[in-house]
Short mmCIF file of C-alpha atoms and ligand atoms in Angstrom, two decimals:
data_model
loop_
_atom_site.label_atom_id
_atom_site.label_comp_id
_atom_site.label_asym_id
_atom_site.label_seq_id
_atom_site.Cartn_x
_atom_site.Cartn_y
_atom_site.Cartn_z
CA MET Q 1309 0.00 0.00 0.00
CA VAL Q 1310 2.73 2.41 1.02
CA GLU Q 1311 4.69 1.49 -2.07
CA GLN Q 1312 1.72 2.28 -4.28
CA VAL Q 1313 1.35 5.68 -2.70
CA LEU Q 1314 5.06 6.34 -3.15
CA ALA Q 1315 4.97 5.12 -6.73
CA SER Q 1316 2.05 7.37 -7.65
CA ARG Q 1317 3.75 10.34 -6.02
CA HIS Q 1318 6.51 10.04 -8.58
CA GLN Q 1319 4.35 9.59 -11.63
CA VAL Q 1320 3.71 12.03 -14.46
CA LYS Q 1321 0.93 14.53 -13.80
CA SER Q 1322 -0.70 16.50 -16.58
CA PHE Q 1323 -2.15 20.01 -16.60
CA GLU Q 1324 -3.73 22.25 -19.20
CA SER Q 1325 -3.36 26.02 -19.36
CA ALA Q 1326 -6.23 28.42 -20.10
CA GLY Q 1327 -4.68 28.91 -23.55
CA GLY Q 1328 -4.76 25.18 -24.33
CA ALA Q 1329 -1.11 24.30 -23.64
CA ARG Q 1330 -0.54 20.76 -22.43
CA ILE Q 1331 1.89 20.42 -19.56
CA PHE Q 1332 3.38 17.25 -18.14
CA GLN Q 1333 5.16 17.28 -14.80
CA MET Q 1334 7.89 14.61 -14.75
CA PRO Q 1335 9.38 13.76 -11.33
CA LEU Q 1336 13.04 12.73 -11.61
CA GLU Q 1337 15.24 11.26 -8.90
CA ALA Q 1338 18.06 13.80 -9.11
CA PHE Q 1339 19.99 12.21 -6.23
CA PRO Q 1340 19.06 9.24 -4.03
CA SER Q 1341 15.65 10.12 -2.52
CA PHE Q 1342 15.88 13.72 -3.75
CA TRP Q 1343 13.33 14.52 -6.45
CA VAL Q 1344 13.13 17.34 -8.94
CA HIS Q 1345 10.47 18.16 -11.53
CA SER Q 1346 11.17 18.50 -15.19
CA TYR Q 1347 8.29 19.68 -17.41
CA LEU Q 1348 7.29 18.86 -20.96
CA VAL Q 1349 5.19 21.60 -22.55
CA ILE Q 1350 3.26 21.27 -25.80
CA VAL Q 1351 1.94 24.57 -27.12
CA ASP Q 1352 1.51 25.69 -30.75
CA ASP Q 1353 4.59 24.37 -32.57
CA TYR Q 1354 6.68 24.37 -29.40
CA ARG Q 1355 7.81 21.14 -27.77
CA VAL Q 1356 9.65 22.44 -24.74
CA LEU Q 1357 11.51 20.72 -21.94
CA ILE Q 1358 11.80 22.89 -18.82
CA ASP Q 1359 14.80 21.64 -16.81
CA THR Q 1360 16.51 18.33 -17.35
CA GLY Q 1361 17.21 16.61 -14.03
CA SER Q 1362 20.71 15.98 -12.71
CA ASN Q 1363 22.38 13.51 -15.11
CA PHE Q 1364 22.32 10.97 -12.29
CA PRO Q 1365 21.52 7.60 -14.00
CA GLN Q 1366 18.06 7.32 -12.35
CA SER Q 1367 17.29 10.87 -13.43
CA ASN Q 1368 18.08 10.22 -17.11
CA GLU Q 1369 16.25 6.88 -17.07
CA GLY Q 1370 13.23 8.56 -15.49
CA LEU Q 1371 13.20 11.25 -18.16
CA GLU Q 1372 13.23 8.69 -21.01
CA LYS Q 1373 10.59 6.55 -19.31
CA HIS Q 1374 8.28 9.51 -18.69
CA LEU Q 1375 8.61 10.76 -22.29
CA GLU Q 1376 7.67 7.28 -23.52
CA SER Q 1377 4.60 7.10 -21.32
CA ILE Q 1378 3.53 10.62 -22.37
CA SER Q 1379 3.98 9.70 -26.05
CA ALA Q 1380 1.75 6.67 -25.54
CA GLU Q 1381 -0.86 8.76 -23.73
CA ILE Q 1382 -1.11 11.51 -26.35
CA GLY Q 1383 -0.55 9.32 -29.42
CA GLU Q 1384 2.33 11.46 -30.67
CA SER Q 1385 5.98 10.48 -30.59
CA LEU Q 1386 7.69 12.88 -28.23
CA GLY Q 1387 11.23 11.79 -27.56
CA LEU Q 1388 14.23 14.01 -26.88
CA ALA Q 1389 14.81 14.29 -30.66
CA ASP Q 1390 11.38 15.91 -31.09
CA LEU Q 1391 12.01 18.79 -28.68
CA THR Q 1392 12.26 22.32 -30.11
CA HIS Q 1393 13.59 24.09 -26.99
CA ILE Q 1394 15.09 23.38 -23.58
CA PHE Q 1395 14.58 26.15 -21.01
CA VAL Q 1396 16.86 25.87 -18.00
CA THR Q 1397 15.34 27.72 -15.03
CA HIS Q 1398 18.62 28.17 -13.14
CA GLY Q 1399 22.20 26.99 -12.82
CA HIS Q 1400 21.80 24.30 -10.14
CA ILE Q 1401 22.91 20.81 -11.06
CA ASP Q 1402 19.57 19.11 -10.22
CA HIS Q 1403 17.96 21.33 -12.88
CA PHE Q 1404 20.55 21.42 -15.67
CA GLY Q 1405 22.89 18.42 -15.12
CA GLY Q 1406 20.79 16.22 -17.42
CA LEU Q 1407 21.80 18.43 -20.37
CA ALA Q 1408 25.03 16.40 -20.59
CA TYR Q 1409 22.84 13.40 -21.45
CA VAL Q 1410 20.10 15.15 -23.40
CA LYS Q 1411 22.11 17.50 -25.60
CA PRO Q 1412 23.74 14.89 -27.88
CA LEU Q 1413 20.29 13.36 -28.47
CA THR Q 1414 18.46 16.47 -29.62
CA ASP Q 1415 18.72 19.57 -31.81
CA ALA Q 1416 16.53 21.51 -29.38
CA LYS Q 1417 17.82 25.03 -28.68
CA VAL Q 1418 19.07 25.38 -25.09
CA GLY Q 1419 18.43 28.61 -23.19
CA ILE Q 1420 19.50 29.97 -19.79
CA HIS Q 1421 19.60 33.40 -18.17
CA GLU Q 1422 22.76 35.45 -18.77
CA LEU Q 1423 23.85 35.32 -15.11
CA ASP Q 1424 23.83 31.51 -14.99
CA ARG Q 1425 25.23 30.92 -18.45
CA ARG Q 1426 28.74 30.24 -17.20
CA ASN Q 1427 27.43 27.57 -14.81
CA LEU Q 1428 26.78 25.54 -17.98
CA THR Q 1429 29.53 26.73 -20.29
CA ASN Q 1430 32.37 27.00 -17.72
CA TYR Q 1431 31.23 24.38 -15.26
CA GLU Q 1432 34.65 23.06 -14.19
CA GLU Q 1433 36.08 26.56 -13.67
CA ARG Q 1434 33.10 27.67 -11.62
CA LEU Q 1435 33.32 24.70 -9.28
CA VAL Q 1436 36.94 25.56 -8.49
CA VAL Q 1437 36.19 29.25 -7.95
CA VAL Q 1438 33.14 28.64 -5.75
CA ALA Q 1439 34.94 25.93 -3.75
CA GLN Q 1440 37.66 28.48 -2.86
CA ARG Q 1441 35.12 31.03 -1.72
CA LEU Q 1442 33.21 28.36 0.16
CA THR Q 1443 36.37 27.34 2.06
CA GLU Q 1444 36.98 30.90 3.18
CA PHE Q 1445 33.33 31.37 4.15
CA LEU Q 1446 33.21 28.10 6.12
CA LEU Q 1447 36.42 28.89 8.03
CA GLU Q 1448 35.10 32.35 8.91
CA SER Q 1449 31.81 30.69 9.91
CA GLY Q 1450 33.66 28.84 12.64
CA ALA Q 1451 33.55 25.33 11.15
CA SER Q 1452 36.65 23.30 12.08
CA PRO Q 1453 39.25 22.79 9.31
CA GLU Q 1454 38.39 19.04 9.20
CA ARG Q 1455 34.70 19.80 8.81
CA VAL Q 1456 35.50 22.39 6.14
CA GLU Q 1457 37.39 19.74 4.13
CA GLU Q 1458 34.44 17.34 4.44
CA LEU Q 1459 31.93 19.97 3.38
CA LYS Q 1460 34.10 21.10 0.48
CA GLU Q 1461 34.41 17.52 -0.73
CA MET Q 1462 30.66 17.19 -0.53
CA TYR Q 1463 30.28 20.32 -2.61
CA MET Q 1464 32.74 18.99 -5.20
CA PHE Q 1465 31.08 15.58 -5.50
CA SER Q 1466 28.88 16.78 -8.34
CA LYS Q 1467 32.04 17.47 -10.37
CA ALA Q 1468 31.83 14.12 -12.11
CA LEU Q 1469 28.17 14.62 -13.01
CA PHE Q 1470 28.60 17.19 -15.72
CA ASN Q 1471 30.86 18.56 -18.43
CA SER Q 1472 30.45 22.06 -19.78
CA VAL Q 1473 27.97 22.38 -22.65
CA GLU Q 1474 27.27 25.21 -25.07
CA VAL Q 1475 24.01 27.10 -24.82
CA ASP Q 1476 22.12 28.50 -27.82
CA PHE Q 1477 20.41 31.58 -26.39
CA THR Q 1478 19.99 33.67 -23.25
CA TYR Q 1479 16.71 35.11 -21.99
CA GLU Q 1480 17.55 38.83 -21.67
CA ALA Q 1481 18.92 38.78 -25.21
CA GLU Q 1482 15.55 37.38 -26.38
CA GLY Q 1483 13.67 40.21 -24.64
CA MET Q 1484 12.50 37.84 -21.86
CA GLN Q 1485 9.91 36.38 -24.21
CA ILE Q 1486 9.93 33.35 -26.46
CA GLY Q 1487 6.70 32.61 -28.30
CA PRO Q 1488 3.94 32.39 -25.68
CA PHE Q 1489 6.46 32.09 -22.80
CA ASP Q 1490 7.25 35.12 -20.62
CA PHE Q 1491 10.36 35.12 -18.44
CA LEU Q 1492 10.97 37.02 -15.20
CA HIS Q 1493 14.47 37.29 -13.73
CA VAL Q 1494 14.28 36.55 -10.00
CA PRO Q 1495 17.84 36.45 -8.60
CA GLY Q 1496 18.36 35.19 -5.04
CA HIS Q 1497 18.24 31.42 -4.69
CA CYS Q 1498 20.46 31.45 -7.78
CA ALA Q 1499 21.92 34.41 -9.71
CA GLY Q 1500 20.23 33.67 -13.03
CA MET Q 1501 16.99 32.22 -11.69
CA VAL Q 1502 13.92 32.77 -13.86
CA CYS Q 1503 10.22 32.12 -13.44
CA ILE Q 1504 8.39 31.30 -16.65
CA LYS Q 1505 4.76 32.22 -17.30
CA LEU Q 1506 2.66 30.45 -19.89
CA HIS Q 1507 -0.94 31.70 -20.06
CA ASP Q 1508 -2.28 31.24 -16.50
CA ILE Q 1509 0.45 28.87 -15.38
CA LEU Q 1510 3.68 29.86 -13.66
CA PHE Q 1511 6.75 27.65 -13.62
CA SER Q 1512 8.27 28.95 -10.41
CA ALA Q 1513 11.39 26.72 -10.42
CA ASP Q 1514 13.10 27.04 -6.99
CA HIS Q 1515 11.96 30.63 -6.47
CA VAL Q 1516 8.64 29.75 -4.85
CA LEU Q 1517 8.05 26.23 -3.51
CA ALA Q 1518 5.26 24.60 -1.52
CA GLY Q 1519 5.98 23.62 2.07
CA ILE Q 1520 9.58 24.82 2.25
CA SER Q 1521 11.35 28.15 1.92
CA PRO Q 1522 13.83 27.84 -0.97
CA HIS Q 1523 17.45 27.56 0.13
CA GLN Q 1524 19.49 30.76 0.52
CA ALA Q 1525 23.26 31.11 0.56
CA PRO Q 1526 25.26 34.27 1.29
CA GLU Q 1527 25.97 36.54 -1.65
CA ARG Q 1528 29.70 36.45 -0.88
CA LEU Q 1529 29.75 32.99 -2.52
CA THR Q 1530 28.11 34.14 -5.78
CA LEU Q 1531 27.07 37.66 -6.77
CA ASN Q 1532 23.33 38.22 -7.20
CA THR Q 1533 22.40 35.51 -4.74
CA GLY Q 1534 21.68 36.20 -1.06
CA LEU Q 1535 18.61 36.97 1.00
CA GLY Q 1536 18.32 40.65 0.01
CA HIS Q 1537 18.08 39.85 -3.70
CA TYR Q 1538 15.76 36.95 -2.96
CA LEU Q 1539 13.25 39.04 -0.98
CA GLU Q 1540 13.26 41.71 -3.71
CA SER Q 1541 12.62 39.02 -6.30
CA LEU Q 1542 9.69 37.65 -4.31
CA GLN Q 1543 8.23 41.12 -4.45
CA ALA Q 1544 8.82 41.35 -8.21
CA CYS Q 1545 7.05 38.05 -8.68
CA ARG Q 1546 3.88 39.41 -7.06
CA ALA Q 1547 3.21 41.31 -10.28
CA TRP Q 1548 2.07 38.02 -11.79
CA ALA Q 1549 0.00 36.89 -8.79
CA SER Q 1550 -3.34 37.92 -10.29
CA ASP Q 1551 -2.52 36.44 -13.73
CA VAL Q 1552 -1.66 32.93 -12.63
CA GLY Q 1553 -3.93 30.28 -11.17
CA LEU Q 1554 -1.47 27.43 -10.90
CA ILE Q 1555 2.17 27.50 -9.83
CA LEU Q 1556 4.33 24.53 -10.75
CA GLY Q 1557 7.63 24.43 -8.85
CA GLY Q 1558 10.93 22.69 -9.40
CA HIS Q 1559 10.16 20.46 -6.42
CA ARG Q 1560 7.14 19.58 -4.32
CA ARG Q 1561 3.43 19.94 -5.02
CA PRO Q 1562 1.66 22.64 -7.08
CA ILE Q 1563 0.55 25.91 -5.46
CA GLU Q 1564 -2.67 27.74 -6.23
CA ASN Q 1565 -2.29 31.13 -4.57
CA LEU Q 1566 1.00 32.87 -5.43
CA GLY Q 1567 0.46 35.98 -3.27
CA LYS Q 1568 -0.41 33.92 -0.21
CA ARG Q 1569 2.59 31.63 -0.66
CA ILE Q 1570 4.93 34.63 -1.05
CA ASP Q 1571 3.53 36.10 2.20
CA GLU Q 1572 4.25 32.83 3.99
CA ILE Q 1573 7.83 32.65 2.73
CA VAL Q 1574 8.52 36.30 3.67
CA ALA Q 1575 7.11 35.64 7.15
CA GLU Q 1576 9.35 32.60 7.55
CA HIS Q 1577 12.46 34.66 6.75
CA GLN Q 1578 11.34 37.42 9.07
CA GLN Q 1579 10.96 34.94 11.93
CA ARG Q 1580 14.39 33.49 11.16
CA LEU Q 1581 15.94 36.98 11.16
CA GLU Q 1582 14.27 37.75 14.49
CA LYS Q 1583 15.70 34.55 15.95
CA VAL Q 1584 19.19 35.39 14.67
CA ILE Q 1585 19.00 38.86 16.25
CA GLU Q 1586 17.93 37.29 19.52
CA MET Q 1587 20.77 34.73 19.45
CA LEU Q 1588 23.34 37.39 18.65
CA SER Q 1589 22.71 39.35 21.83
CA GLU Q 1590 25.80 37.28 22.73
CA PRO Q 1591 28.67 37.01 20.21
CA GLN Q 1592 28.38 33.86 18.09
CA THR Q 1593 29.75 32.37 14.88
CA ILE Q 1594 27.59 31.49 11.88
CA ALA Q 1595 28.15 27.78 12.61
CA GLN Q 1596 26.72 28.32 16.09
CA VAL Q 1597 23.76 30.22 14.68
CA ALA Q 1598 23.17 27.37 12.21
CA GLN Q 1599 23.15 24.82 14.97
CA GLU Q 1600 20.69 26.81 17.04
CA LEU Q 1601 18.42 27.38 14.06
CA PHE Q 1602 18.46 23.90 12.58
CA GLY Q 1603 19.80 21.58 15.33
CA GLU Q 1604 22.31 18.82 14.56
CA THR Q 1605 22.59 18.33 10.82
CA GLU Q 1606 24.47 15.76 8.80
CA GLY Q 1607 25.97 15.38 5.35
CA TYR Q 1608 24.79 17.82 2.72
CA ASN Q 1609 22.19 19.28 5.10
CA ASP Q 1610 25.07 20.47 7.27
CA LEU Q 1611 26.38 22.57 4.38
CA LEU Q 1612 22.88 23.85 3.57
CA ALA Q 1613 22.29 24.84 7.22
CA ILE Q 1614 25.53 26.87 7.45
CA GLU Q 1615 24.79 28.58 4.11
CA GLU Q 1616 21.22 29.40 5.17
CA ALA Q 1617 22.40 30.83 8.52
CA GLY Q 1618 25.16 32.69 6.66
CA ALA Q 1619 22.62 34.29 4.31
CA HIS Q 1620 20.60 35.62 7.26
CA VAL Q 1621 23.63 36.88 9.17
CA GLU Q 1622 24.91 38.54 5.99
CA TYR Q 1623 21.54 40.23 5.39
CA LEU Q 1624 21.62 41.80 8.88
CA TYR Q 1625 25.33 42.61 8.73
CA GLN Q 1626 24.97 44.33 5.33
CA ARG Q 1627 22.31 46.59 6.84
CA GLY Q 1628 24.39 47.56 9.88
CA TYR Q 1629 22.51 45.62 12.55
CA LEU Q 1630 25.46 43.39 13.45
CA GLY Q 1631 29.06 44.08 14.36
CA ILE Q 1632 32.16 41.88 14.64
CA SER Q 1633 33.12 41.44 18.28
CA ASN Q 1634 36.56 39.83 17.73
CA LEU Q 1635 37.88 42.49 15.37
CA ASP Q 1636 41.36 42.49 16.94
CA GLU Q 1637 41.84 38.82 16.16
CA TYR Q 1638 40.51 39.42 12.64
CA ARG Q 1639 42.94 42.30 12.09
CA GLN Q 1640 46.02 40.34 13.10
CA THR Q 1641 46.06 37.82 10.28
CA ASP Q 1642 45.38 37.57 6.54
CA LEU Q 1643 44.09 34.04 7.04
CA PRO Q 1644 40.39 33.42 7.62
CA VAL Q 1645 39.50 33.33 11.32
CA PRO Q 1646 36.10 32.46 12.82
CA ILE Q 1647 34.10 35.68 13.03
CA LEU Q 1648 31.97 36.40 16.09
CA TYR Q 1649 28.94 38.49 15.21
CA GLN Q 1650 26.99 40.48 17.74
CA CYS Q 1651 23.81 42.48 17.48
CA LEU Q 1652 24.30 46.26 17.67
CA ASP Q 1653 20.66 47.21 17.87
CA ALA Q 1654 18.05 44.90 19.37
CA GLU Q 1655 15.23 47.37 18.64
CA ILE Q 1656 14.80 46.50 14.99
CA ASP Q 1657 11.54 47.36 13.31
CA PHE Q 1658 11.12 44.28 11.16
CA ASP Q 1659 8.21 45.68 9.23
CA LYS Q 1660 10.60 48.36 7.98
CA LEU Q 1661 13.48 45.94 7.53
CA ILE Q 1662 11.39 43.63 5.35
CA ASN Q 1663 8.85 45.98 3.94
CA LEU Q 1664 7.60 43.49 1.43
CA ARG Q 1665 4.32 42.11 2.60
CA GLU Q 1666 1.17 43.36 0.99
ZN1 LIG T 946 17.99 25.45 -7.06
ZN1 LIG T 947 16.21 22.53 -7.14
#
């Protein structure tokens, strides 16, 4: 019984837009027990794949299997060779990694936003650059050198999953519109993140998700990420709230009310910021903040927790609410030392700090 429920959770679901587009949501196992949605969209002469999975063997097999079952259902052959376009929503491996598998099998034109283009075209270089920044950030966060090595290795594990590929077009250069698809640049979770609107349906990628606030990392790791950009992008996305009736994310279940979901996510970040301010009445490192916020974490979640805490500390520090209490130690060396942050002003008006709710 349980197996049946699990099996059906990972089956293709179909939707139809008000303008008659047919949309198929294809769950792919990007990493063991970690699922991502890829979408097949049939509208006018367009046969579009939105995101590709991770290039993990189960992910590629799932994609082929789903396309076969969709072809059988609609009575039209729709394999990878029949695609006209591939839209990548953002430069995270669970969304674009599958391009390494898909690209040799199709002539479909591949698009990505300008700010994530190099994630695909200069993949190996970017991993090295980000790993260096990550090491510095983690050491300053107060993680032990051994833990930093472990976390860095974890970050680098996806190295083998992908080789750089060429892309055919970028969204800004196309005027943020391709046929009936409208694109909105929503930097934050990722620098080149886009949401895609088709008639009354919004593909929200990892910008807006059901049941979880999308992961944030500090901007010091990659420009145009970070909590400040993310909250601004949530606000920008509200412009479409009255146009869309169904929001299909990169993970998790569909959402019906965009404005309401944005309010919930903003509130979650506000609460987290309030907690961080409270904790930092005493000087603490980011690793300590992470542990208080998220408890004991393991494996990749450990890295995610420190990044998430780092994004919130950075947001407050950027705005002058936090100071560094061990500045003398920091001054004495060029090497990264754990930074102790402390709140400078406990009387923060959060409605002014995050003035984004409607
Ligand atoms: Zn993502
Ligand atoms: Zn994702």
